[in-house]
CSV table of N, CA and C in Angstrom, one decimal:
chain,number,residue,atom,x,y,z
A,116,MET,N,-166.4,73.2,27.4
A,116,MET,CA,-165.4,72.6,28.1
A,116,MET,C,-165.2,73.1,29.4
A,117,SER,N,-165.3,72.2,30.5
A,117,SER,CA,-165.2,72.7,31.8
A,117,SER,C,-163.6,73.0,32.2
A,118,VAL,N,-163.4,73.6,33.1
A,118,VAL,CA,-162.1,73.8,33.6
A,118,VAL,C,-161.3,72.6,33.9
A,119,PHE,N,-162.1,71.5,34.5
A,119,PHE,CA,-161.5,70.3,34.6
A,119,PHE,C,-161.0,69.5,33.3
A,120,ASP,N,-161.9,69.7,32.4
A,120,ASP,CA,-161.6,69.1,31.1
A,120,ASP,C,-160.3,69.8,30.5
A,121,LEU,N,-160.4,71.0,30.6
A,121,LEU,CA,-159.2,71.9,30.0
A,121,LEU,C,-157.9,71.4,30.8
A,122,HIS,N,-158.0,71.4,32.2
A,122,HIS,CA,-156.8,70.9,32.9
A,122,HIS,C,-156.3,69.5,32.5
A,123,ALA,N,-157.1,68.5,32.2
A,123,ALA,CA,-156.9,67.2,31.8
A,123,ALA,C,-156.3,67.3,30.3
A,124,ASN,N,-156.8,68.2,29.5
A,124,ASN,CA,-156.2,68.2,28.2
A,124,ASN,C,-154.8,68.9,28.2
A,125,VAL,N,-154.8,69.8,29.0
A,125,VAL,CA,-153.3,70.5,29.1
A,125,VAL,C,-152.2,69.5,29.6
A,126,LEU,N,-152.6,68.7,30.7
A,126,LEU,CA,-151.8,67.8,31.4
A,126,LEU,C,-151.4,66.7,30.4
A,127,SER,N,-152.4,66.2,29.5
A,127,SER,CA,-152.0,65.1,28.6
A,127,SER,C,-151.1,65.6,27.5
A,128,ASP,N,-151.4,67.0,27.1
A,128,ASP,CA,-150.4,67.7,26.0
A,128,ASP,C,-149.1,67.6,26.4
A,129,TYR,N,-148.9,68.1,27.8
A,129,TYR,CA,-147.5,68.2,28.3
A,129,TYR,C,-146.9,66.8,28.6
A,130,GLN,N,-147.6,65.8,28.9
A,130,GLN,CA,-147.2,64.5,29.2
A,130,GLN,C,-146.6,63.9,27.8
A,131,ASP,N,-147.3,64.2,26.8
A,131,ASP,CA,-147.0,63.8,25.3
A,131,ASP,C,-145.7,64.6,24.8
A,132,TYR,N,-145.7,65.9,25.1
A,132,TYR,CA,-144.6,66.7,24.9
A,132,TYR,C,-143.2,66.2,25.6
A,133,VAL,N,-143.3,66.0,27.1
A,133,VAL,CA,-142.0,65.5,27.6
A,133,VAL,C,-141.7,64.3,27.2
A,134,ARG,N,-142.7,63.3,26.9
A,134,ARG,CA,-142.2,62.0,26.4
A,134,ARG,C,-141.6,62.0,25.0
A,135,SER,N,-141.8,63.0,24.3
A,135,SER,CA,-141.3,63.1,22.9
A,135,SER,C,-139.8,63.2,22.8
A,136,PHE,N,-139.1,63.7,24.1
A,136,PHE,CA,-137.8,63.8,24.3
A,136,PHE,C,-137.0,62.5,24.6
A,137,PHE,N,-137.7,61.6,25.1
A,137,PHE,CA,-137.1,60.3,25.6
A,137,PHE,C,-137.0,59.3,24.5
A,138,THR,N,-135.8,58.7,24.5
A,138,THR,CA,-135.6,57.6,23.6
A,138,THR,C,-134.8,56.6,24.5
A,139,ILE,N,-135.6,55.6,25.1
A,139,ILE,CA,-135.1,54.6,25.8
A,139,ILE,C,-135.1,53.2,25.2
A,140,ALA,N,-133.8,52.6,25.1
A,140,ALA,CA,-133.6,51.4,24.4
A,140,ALA,C,-134.0,50.2,25.3
A,141,GLY,N,-133.7,50.3,26.4
A,141,GLY,CA,-133.9,49.1,27.4
A,141,GLY,C,-135.2,48.9,27.9
A,142,ASP,N,-135.8,47.7,27.7
A,142,ASP,CA,-137.2,47.4,28.0
A,142,ASP,C,-137.5,47.7,29.6
A,143,ARG,N,-136.4,47.4,30.5
A,143,ARG,CA,-136.6,47.5,32.0
A,143,ARG,C,-136.6,49.1,32.2
A,144,ALA,N,-135.6,49.7,31.5
A,144,ALA,CA,-135.4,51.1,31.8
A,144,ALA,C,-136.6,51.9,31.5
A,145,ARG,N,-137.2,51.7,30.1
A,145,ARG,CA,-138.4,52.3,29.8
A,145,ARG,C,-139.6,52.0,30.6
A,146,ALA,N,-139.7,50.8,31.1
A,146,ALA,CA,-140.8,50.4,32.2
A,146,ALA,C,-140.7,51.3,33.3
A,147,PHE,N,-139.5,51.5,33.9
A,147,PHE,CA,-139.1,52.3,35.0
A,147,PHE,C,-139.5,53.7,34.7
A,148,VAL,N,-139.2,54.3,33.7
A,148,VAL,CA,-139.6,55.6,33.3
A,148,VAL,C,-141.0,55.7,33.0
A,149,ASP,N,-141.7,54.9,32.4
A,149,ASP,CA,-143.1,54.9,32.2
A,149,ASP,C,-143.8,55.0,33.5
A,150,GLN,N,-143.5,54.0,34.4
A,150,GLN,CA,-144.1,53.9,35.7
A,150,GLN,C,-143.8,55.3,36.5
A,151,ALA,N,-142.5,55.9,36.5
A,151,ALA,CA,-142.3,57.1,37.3
A,151,ALA,C,-143.1,58.2,36.6
A,152,LEU,N,-143.5,58.2,35.4
A,152,LEU,CA,-144.1,59.3,34.9
A,152,LEU,C,-145.6,59.3,34.9
A,153,THR,N,-146.1,57.9,34.9
A,153,THR,CA,-147.6,57.7,34.9
A,153,THR,C,-148.1,57.5,36.3
A,154,ASP,N,-147.5,56.4,37.1
A,154,ASP,CA,-148.1,56.0,38.4
A,154,ASP,C,-147.8,56.9,39.5
A,155,GLU,N,-146.4,57.5,39.4
A,155,GLU,CA,-145.9,58.1,40.5
A,155,GLU,C,-145.9,59.7,40.0
A,156,ALA,N,-146.3,60.0,39.0
A,156,ALA,CA,-146.5,61.4,38.5
A,156,ALA,C,-145.4,62.4,39.0
A,157,ARG,N,-144.1,61.9,38.7
A,157,ARG,CA,-142.9,62.5,39.0
A,157,ARG,C,-142.9,64.1,38.5
A,158,LEU,N,-143.3,64.3,37.2
A,158,LEU,CA,-143.0,65.4,36.5
A,158,LEU,C,-144.3,66.5,36.7
A,159,TRP,N,-145.5,65.9,37.1
A,159,TRP,CA,-146.7,66.7,37.3
A,159,TRP,C,-147.5,66.2,38.4
A,160,PRO,N,-147.0,66.6,39.7
A,160,PRO,CA,-147.7,66.3,40.8
A,160,PRO,C,-148.9,66.8,41.0
A,161,PRO,N,-149.8,66.3,41.8
A,161,PRO,CA,-151.2,66.8,42.0
A,161,PRO,C,-151.2,68.3,42.6
A,162,PRO,N,-152.1,69.1,42.3
A,162,PRO,CA,-152.0,70.5,42.9
A,162,PRO,C,-152.3,70.4,44.2
A,163,GLN,N,-151.6,71.6,45.0
A,163,GLN,CA,-151.8,71.6,46.4
A,163,GLN,C,-153.3,72.1,46.6
A,164,HIS,N,-153.8,71.8,47.7
A,164,HIS,CA,-155.1,72.4,48.1
A,164,HIS,C,-154.9,73.1,49.4
A,165,GLY,N,-155.5,74.2,49.6
A,165,GLY,CA,-155.7,74.9,50.9
A,165,GLY,C,-154.5,75.8,50.9
A,166,ALA,N,-154.2,76.5,52.1
A,166,ALA,CA,-153.1,77.5,52.4
A,166,ALA,C,-151.9,76.6,52.6
A,167,PRO,N,-150.7,77.2,52.1
A,167,PRO,CA,-149.4,76.7,52.3
A,167,PRO,C,-149.1,76.5,53.9
A,168,CYS,N,-148.3,75.4,54.2
A,168,CYS,CA,-147.9,75.2,55.6
A,168,CYS,C,-146.8,76.2,55.9
A,169,LEU,N,-146.8,76.8,56.9
A,169,LEU,CA,-145.8,77.6,57.5
A,169,LEU,C,-145.2,76.8,58.8
A,170,ASN,N,-143.7,76.9,58.8
A,170,ASN,CA,-143.1,76.4,60.1
A,170,ASN,C,-143.1,77.6,61.1
A,171,GLU,N,-142.8,77.3,62.1
A,171,GLU,CA,-142.8,78.1,63.3
A,171,GLU,C,-142.1,79.5,63.1
A,172,SER,N,-140.8,79.3,62.6
A,172,SER,CA,-140.2,80.6,62.3
A,172,SER,C,-140.6,81.6,61.3
A,173,GLN,N,-141.4,81.0,60.2
A,173,GLN,CA,-142.1,81.7,59.2
A,173,GLN,C,-143.3,82.4,59.7
A,174,ARG,N,-143.9,82.0,60.7
A,174,ARG,CA,-145.2,82.5,61.3
A,174,ARG,C,-144.9,83.8,62.0
A,175,HIS,N,-143.7,83.9,62.4
A,175,HIS,CA,-143.3,85.0,63.4
A,175,HIS,C,-142.6,86.1,62.5
A,176,GLN,N,-142.5,86.2,61.5
A,176,GLN,CA,-141.7,87.2,60.7
A,176,GLN,C,-142.5,88.4,60.3
């Protein structure tokens, strides 16, 4: 198993875990939450790549 497969498996397990706490009765509300979790990745944003950005005041500390 590659590190990428491991990442995908862990993320999938976490998504299932988080969704197990939701009980949404309304169809529109459920669709909104599903879209926010899958399409917009609200709880699991993509990882950052590269060095973190520093603003001007942080560079001179």
